XYZ file of C-alpha atoms in Angstrom:
425
model
C 126.660 33.102 61.111
C 130.061 33.054 62.738
C 130.752 34.535 66.161
C 132.879 37.215 64.509
C 129.969 38.238 62.282
C 127.596 38.364 65.247
C 130.020 40.575 67.173
C 130.340 42.869 64.141
C 126.564 43.194 63.794
C 126.170 44.011 67.522
C 128.962 46.582 67.338
C 127.417 48.190 64.241
C 124.018 48.402 65.961
C 125.561 49.959 69.028
C 127.407 52.551 66.979
C 124.210 53.356 65.082
C 122.299 53.774 68.335
C 124.967 56.092 69.721
C 124.941 58.049 66.499
C 121.167 58.494 66.677
C 121.430 59.658 70.297
C 124.138 62.119 69.351
C 122.029 63.380 66.458
C 119.039 63.907 68.752
C 121.180 65.661 71.315
C 122.679 67.825 68.608
C 119.205 68.702 67.365
C 118.246 69.848 70.861
C 121.363 71.946 71.169
C 120.706 73.562 67.839
C 117.232 74.585 68.997
C 118.447 76.776 71.821
C 120.306 74.610 74.319
C 122.173 77.038 76.529
C 119.625 79.804 75.922
C 118.129 81.150 79.159
C 115.238 83.500 79.790
C 115.475 85.482 83.015
C 112.321 86.812 84.644
C 112.642 90.195 86.389
C 109.839 91.852 88.355
C 110.546 95.531 88.995
C 108.878 98.478 90.690
C 107.654 101.470 88.698
C 109.332 104.789 89.501
C 107.345 106.728 86.919
C 104.234 108.792 87.492
C 102.350 107.469 84.453
C 102.627 105.820 81.058
C 104.832 108.606 79.717
C 107.709 107.901 82.087
C 107.060 104.357 83.309
C 110.122 102.347 84.328
C 109.132 99.779 81.720
C 110.710 102.077 79.116
C 113.997 102.176 81.028
C 114.120 98.401 81.335
C 113.093 97.842 77.718
C 115.980 100.034 76.531
C 118.491 98.398 78.873
C 117.398 94.852 77.993
C 117.518 95.527 74.249
C 121.105 96.740 74.592
C 122.052 93.826 76.852
C 120.568 91.127 74.648
C 122.337 92.524 71.587
C 125.719 91.992 73.247
C 124.824 88.819 75.176
C 123.254 86.279 72.805
C 121.776 83.325 74.613
C 120.291 85.348 77.496
C 116.823 86.831 77.183
C 115.352 89.020 79.915
C 111.614 89.361 80.435
C 110.768 92.388 82.615
C 107.409 92.974 84.270
C 107.089 96.426 85.863
C 104.445 96.862 88.565
C 103.144 99.652 90.774
C 104.827 100.147 94.144
C 101.420 99.464 95.687
C 101.467 95.925 94.286
C 104.982 94.780 93.538
C 106.102 93.439 96.941
C 102.840 91.565 97.386
C 102.926 90.182 93.844
C 106.455 88.844 94.307
C 105.490 87.281 97.639
C 102.560 85.540 95.945
C 104.787 84.245 93.144
C 107.179 82.822 95.718
C 104.334 81.223 97.671
C 103.144 79.467 94.480
C 106.633 78.162 93.737
C 106.990 80.533 90.787
C 109.678 82.899 92.020
C 111.175 85.230 89.414
C 114.903 85.088 88.834
C 115.204 88.709 89.926
C 113.049 91.134 91.883
C 113.619 94.851 92.298
C 111.373 95.716 95.245
C 111.350 97.321 98.671
C 112.548 94.572 101.044
C 114.710 91.501 100.846
C 115.210 90.253 104.430
C 112.246 87.837 104.564
C 113.408 86.109 101.392
C 117.007 85.968 102.616
C 115.973 84.515 105.970
C 114.016 81.785 104.157
C 117.143 80.871 102.121
C 115.537 81.802 98.811
C 118.224 84.199 97.597
C 121.711 83.954 96.183
C 124.390 85.680 98.187
C 125.852 88.613 96.327
C 129.249 86.881 96.534
C 127.843 84.037 94.441
C 126.631 86.126 91.506
C 128.617 89.348 91.116
C 132.298 89.822 90.293
C 134.354 91.498 92.990
C 134.721 94.880 91.176
C 130.929 95.191 90.898
C 130.413 94.233 94.543
C 133.098 96.610 95.747
C 131.556 99.506 93.825
C 128.369 99.634 95.927
C 128.377 102.553 98.350
C 129.547 101.071 101.680
C 126.524 102.308 103.655
C 124.167 100.617 101.204
C 126.195 97.428 100.934
C 126.076 97.025 104.721
C 122.336 97.640 104.736
C 121.947 94.745 102.297
C 123.372 92.230 104.764
C 121.706 89.554 106.873
C 123.962 87.723 109.330
C 126.953 89.518 107.769
C 126.268 88.109 104.300
C 124.964 90.438 101.597
C 121.762 89.374 99.856
C 120.236 92.736 98.979
C 121.828 94.764 96.198
C 120.956 98.463 96.386
C 119.237 99.618 93.214
C 118.071 103.152 93.980
C 118.704 105.545 96.837
C 117.540 108.896 98.115
C 117.788 111.102 101.140
C 115.216 113.492 102.540
C 115.610 117.208 103.127
C 113.344 119.938 104.439
C 111.746 121.698 101.455
C 110.291 125.194 101.701
C 108.416 127.320 99.204
C 110.638 130.370 98.631
C 107.790 132.475 97.285
C 105.550 131.849 100.296
C 108.465 132.492 102.666
C 109.237 135.824 101.016
C 105.619 136.895 101.157
C 105.351 135.971 104.845
C 108.688 137.495 105.781
C 109.871 134.128 107.112
C 113.467 132.940 107.241
C 114.711 129.417 106.416
C 114.731 127.671 109.808
C 117.856 126.425 111.553
C 116.186 125.134 114.738
C 112.821 123.688 115.725
C 111.780 126.963 117.322
C 112.492 128.673 114.002
C 110.346 126.076 112.225
C 107.451 127.044 114.512
C 108.087 130.769 114.024
C 108.163 130.420 110.226
C 105.007 128.298 110.290
C 103.203 130.944 112.355
C 104.111 133.622 109.813
C 102.972 131.413 106.945
C 99.684 130.760 108.694
C 99.248 134.506 109.148
C 99.468 134.882 105.366
C 96.747 132.282 104.835
C 99.008 129.404 103.703
C 96.877 126.249 103.734
C 99.582 123.956 105.131
C 102.257 125.989 106.953
C 104.030 122.689 107.722
C 102.650 119.557 106.081
C 103.141 116.607 108.445
C 102.038 113.384 106.693
C 101.613 110.740 109.391
C 98.943 108.777 107.541
C 99.303 105.160 106.516
C 101.047 105.689 103.174
C 104.604 106.329 104.348
C 104.503 107.607 107.894
C 107.396 105.353 108.869
C 109.588 107.744 106.843
C 108.255 110.981 108.327
C 108.535 109.438 111.789
C 112.160 108.434 111.308
C 113.143 111.858 109.965
C 111.834 113.598 113.064
C 113.288 110.979 115.418
C 116.755 111.398 113.906
C 116.515 115.184 114.061
C 115.603 114.881 117.739
C 118.618 112.720 118.529
C 116.775 109.391 118.541
C 115.806 106.795 115.964
C 114.264 103.359 115.600
C 117.223 101.404 116.982
C 119.488 101.960 119.966
C 122.971 103.417 119.548
C 124.531 99.975 119.092
C 121.881 98.907 116.578
C 121.200 95.945 118.861
C 117.471 96.326 119.410
C 114.528 98.664 118.835
C 114.328 101.715 121.073
C 111.168 103.354 119.780
C 109.922 104.801 123.073
C 113.262 106.348 124.051
C 113.224 109.650 125.907
C 114.466 111.410 122.758
C 111.661 110.018 120.606
C 108.961 110.798 123.147
C 110.287 114.349 123.498
C 110.265 114.763 119.711
C 106.628 113.786 119.305
C 105.577 115.809 122.325
C 107.166 118.835 120.631
C 105.337 118.157 117.359
C 102.039 117.736 119.181
C 102.373 120.878 121.270
C 104.219 123.228 118.919
C 102.983 122.414 115.423
C 99.805 120.338 115.508
C 98.376 121.884 118.677
C 98.941 125.395 117.347
C 97.108 124.702 114.104
C 100.240 124.922 111.967
C 99.929 121.612 110.079
C 96.916 122.416 107.899
C 93.274 121.377 107.606
C 93.912 117.601 107.465
C 94.938 115.861 110.675
C 98.489 114.484 110.356
C 97.248 110.960 111.074
C 94.944 111.222 108.055
C 97.376 113.001 105.714
C 99.210 110.712 103.293
C 102.530 111.582 101.742
C 101.239 111.893 98.176
C 98.459 114.244 99.268
C 101.039 116.436 101.011
C 103.372 116.316 97.994
C 100.554 117.242 95.616
C 99.675 120.214 97.821
C 103.308 121.357 97.771
C 103.402 121.202 93.963
C 100.187 123.257 93.909
C 101.794 125.958 96.083
C 99.667 125.255 99.170
C 102.478 124.098 101.500
C 105.084 126.241 103.196
C 107.355 123.448 104.445
C 107.573 119.658 104.342
C 110.129 116.862 104.209
C 110.738 115.831 100.606
C 112.882 113.838 98.210
C 114.483 114.611 94.820
C 111.527 113.561 92.696
C 109.250 116.031 94.497
C 111.806 118.780 93.948
C 111.725 118.215 90.203
C 107.914 118.087 90.040
C 107.536 121.265 92.106
C 110.042 123.254 90.070
C 108.373 122.172 86.822
C 105.125 123.541 88.296
C 106.776 126.890 88.962
C 107.401 126.492 92.692
C 110.765 127.884 93.788
C 112.088 125.267 96.188
C 114.513 125.877 99.011
C 116.265 122.851 100.542
C 118.108 122.290 103.801
C 118.625 119.443 106.282
C 115.738 119.068 108.720
C 116.840 121.218 111.682
C 117.463 119.798 115.140
C 116.198 121.421 118.348
C 119.513 123.226 118.931
C 120.594 123.657 115.325
C 123.346 121.041 115.565
C 123.741 118.630 112.648
C 121.952 115.280 112.768
C 121.945 112.332 110.340
C 119.414 112.540 107.540
C 117.178 109.625 106.693
C 118.349 107.579 103.739
C 116.178 105.266 101.686
C 117.247 102.394 99.456
C 115.308 100.029 97.220
C 116.673 96.590 96.534
C 117.516 94.104 93.836
C 117.589 90.420 94.797
C 118.260 87.157 92.970
C 116.183 84.041 93.661
C 117.802 80.608 93.599
C 114.718 78.630 92.541
C 115.411 78.540 88.796
C 119.131 77.995 89.117
C 120.290 80.666 86.658
C 123.167 81.857 88.802
C 125.670 82.527 86.001
C 123.176 84.301 83.732
C 121.816 86.392 86.609
C 125.353 87.518 87.425
C 126.052 88.424 83.808
C 122.898 90.525 83.570
C 123.351 92.282 86.898
C 126.945 93.141 86.120
C 125.586 94.962 83.076
C 122.771 96.606 85.085
C 125.320 98.110 87.477
C 127.574 99.596 84.813
C 127.851 103.359 85.290
C 126.047 104.224 82.067
C 122.966 102.314 83.199
C 123.032 103.464 86.832
C 123.304 107.090 85.704
C 120.616 106.689 83.046
C 118.166 105.548 85.721
C 119.219 108.317 88.108
C 118.813 110.931 85.387
C 115.387 109.690 84.422
C 113.902 109.619 87.924
C 116.021 112.052 89.977
C 117.245 109.162 92.092
C 120.670 108.958 93.702
C 123.099 106.382 92.267
C 124.104 103.431 94.430
C 127.687 102.941 93.217
C 130.806 104.882 94.093
C 131.881 105.566 90.520
C 128.445 106.776 89.385
C 128.194 108.954 92.501
C 131.552 110.539 91.721
C 130.437 111.245 88.167
C 127.212 112.870 89.371
C 129.038 114.914 91.985
C 131.334 116.372 89.313
C 128.674 117.105 86.705
C 127.037 120.563 87.014
C 123.857 119.348 85.349
C 123.194 117.391 88.560
C 123.709 120.415 90.798
C 120.174 120.166 92.225
C 120.941 116.666 93.509
C 124.226 117.567 95.187
C 122.609 118.444 98.564
C 121.002 114.993 98.634
C 124.294 113.334 97.697
C 126.039 115.160 100.543
C 123.634 113.707 103.076
C 123.764 110.087 101.876
C 127.116 108.858 103.317
C 126.142 109.807 106.891
C 122.432 109.048 106.604
C 120.609 106.289 108.461
C 118.420 103.743 106.711
C 115.483 101.704 107.868
C 116.569 98.484 109.648
C 115.775 96.515 106.487
C 118.148 93.694 107.352
C 115.782 92.586 110.130
C 112.781 90.455 109.198
C 110.929 92.157 112.057
C 111.001 95.507 110.250
C 107.938 94.801 108.105
C 105.739 94.309 111.181
C 107.285 97.260 113.018
C 106.707 99.484 110.004
C 103.061 98.440 109.841
C 102.579 99.279 113.516
C 104.096 102.718 112.977
C 101.842 103.407 109.984
C 98.791 102.334 111.927
C 99.487 104.175 115.174
C 101.919 107.094 114.936
C 99.307 109.674 113.920
C 97.624 109.171 117.297
C 100.738 110.479 119.076
C 100.111 114.045 117.862
C 96.305 113.996 117.832
C 94.325 116.164 120.298
C 94.312 114.280 123.573
C 97.001 111.933 122.286
C 99.782 110.708 124.545
C 103.114 110.419 122.685
C 104.649 108.237 125.397
C 101.741 105.794 125.392
C 101.604 105.567 121.593
C 105.337 105.046 121.195
C 105.338 102.497 124.010
C 102.611 100.563 122.220
C 104.655 100.505 119.010
C 107.677 99.461 121.072
C 105.764 96.453 122.390
C 104.863 95.463 118.849
C 108.536 95.819 117.910
C 109.619 93.628 120.816
C 107.166 90.930 119.783
C 108.287 91.104 116.150
C 111.935 90.958 117.173
C 111.318 87.910 119.360
C 109.802 86.136 116.367
C 112.856 86.711 114.136
């Protein structure tokens, strides 16, 4: 065999080998190369199977997948009682979802597990987040948390019970006490429901602190200031003027959880409490005529309301940056933001959806909550210390208004826990 023949045979073999490799590669591509499945874990905003958030996500995903072939989204909706813990356990096992819609993002951001919002969303989508919420999603001036749902809290009162008792909607703290005394005189079970139990007392606490001119952080948002003079004065007033006078009902505030108080309001057993839009809807469906106003301050002057936001975050572990961005851009289109808000009486988190809601009379009941949102104050969710501070509040704040309780001592104890948590950040 000549050298030319040998070279020809080697060249033919090489071409055949390359052809086989190309065929195999082409076979792989034909079987779904480029197809990506995103895993999303989300919290449930529904009250049962009939209105579970799974139905919202199923509808949204079906529409998305129809117009975005190659991207599949698998959504697992979990109870609020479990979802943060479940996501943390997935992360600990090295099985982080691509996306999580839960209550807090800062721990994951601090551990460098999350994409920055700049890396996944186009500028128009980023710029459409309400500025207050976009800032709250930042850690070290970079945004990691994308607001998904928002609400504010207002003072709710039962119009029927107020009329029967001859009480007027309060404009000051003294008027809250006066109305509660009249309600008690008419046999109302909870003249003012004050849920400072472990379920969500960090919210009730913050509402009263803000109304009293204080809050969780100092005026520069530099550090915690939980035992400020304003906060101590606020809880001394609650202890002496509401709890001490028997105006908060048969269950001690430290043992009363939010849902128990909300259920009592829906049943017509509560004169006043701090509530959110979902409670308003449930109460009115039950036949309770609900009055709403900002929680009064001691002197009747306006104070910031408490705002609440829940968060969407994108984990880097699986590397689906482009597909995550494509899906989230769709999630934050107005039609989808408004569909979620309509279904659960939640405030939208984008400027364009907010403008649409503000101009639509069918959302009239939500307008008072929308008005409060731009100037509201949110939990310090951008600090990894917040989780530990929140737990200390839930565990201890009820003691501040208990018989024999010392508001200054209780708040100072929580402040020490906050200082320790902040030092560990």
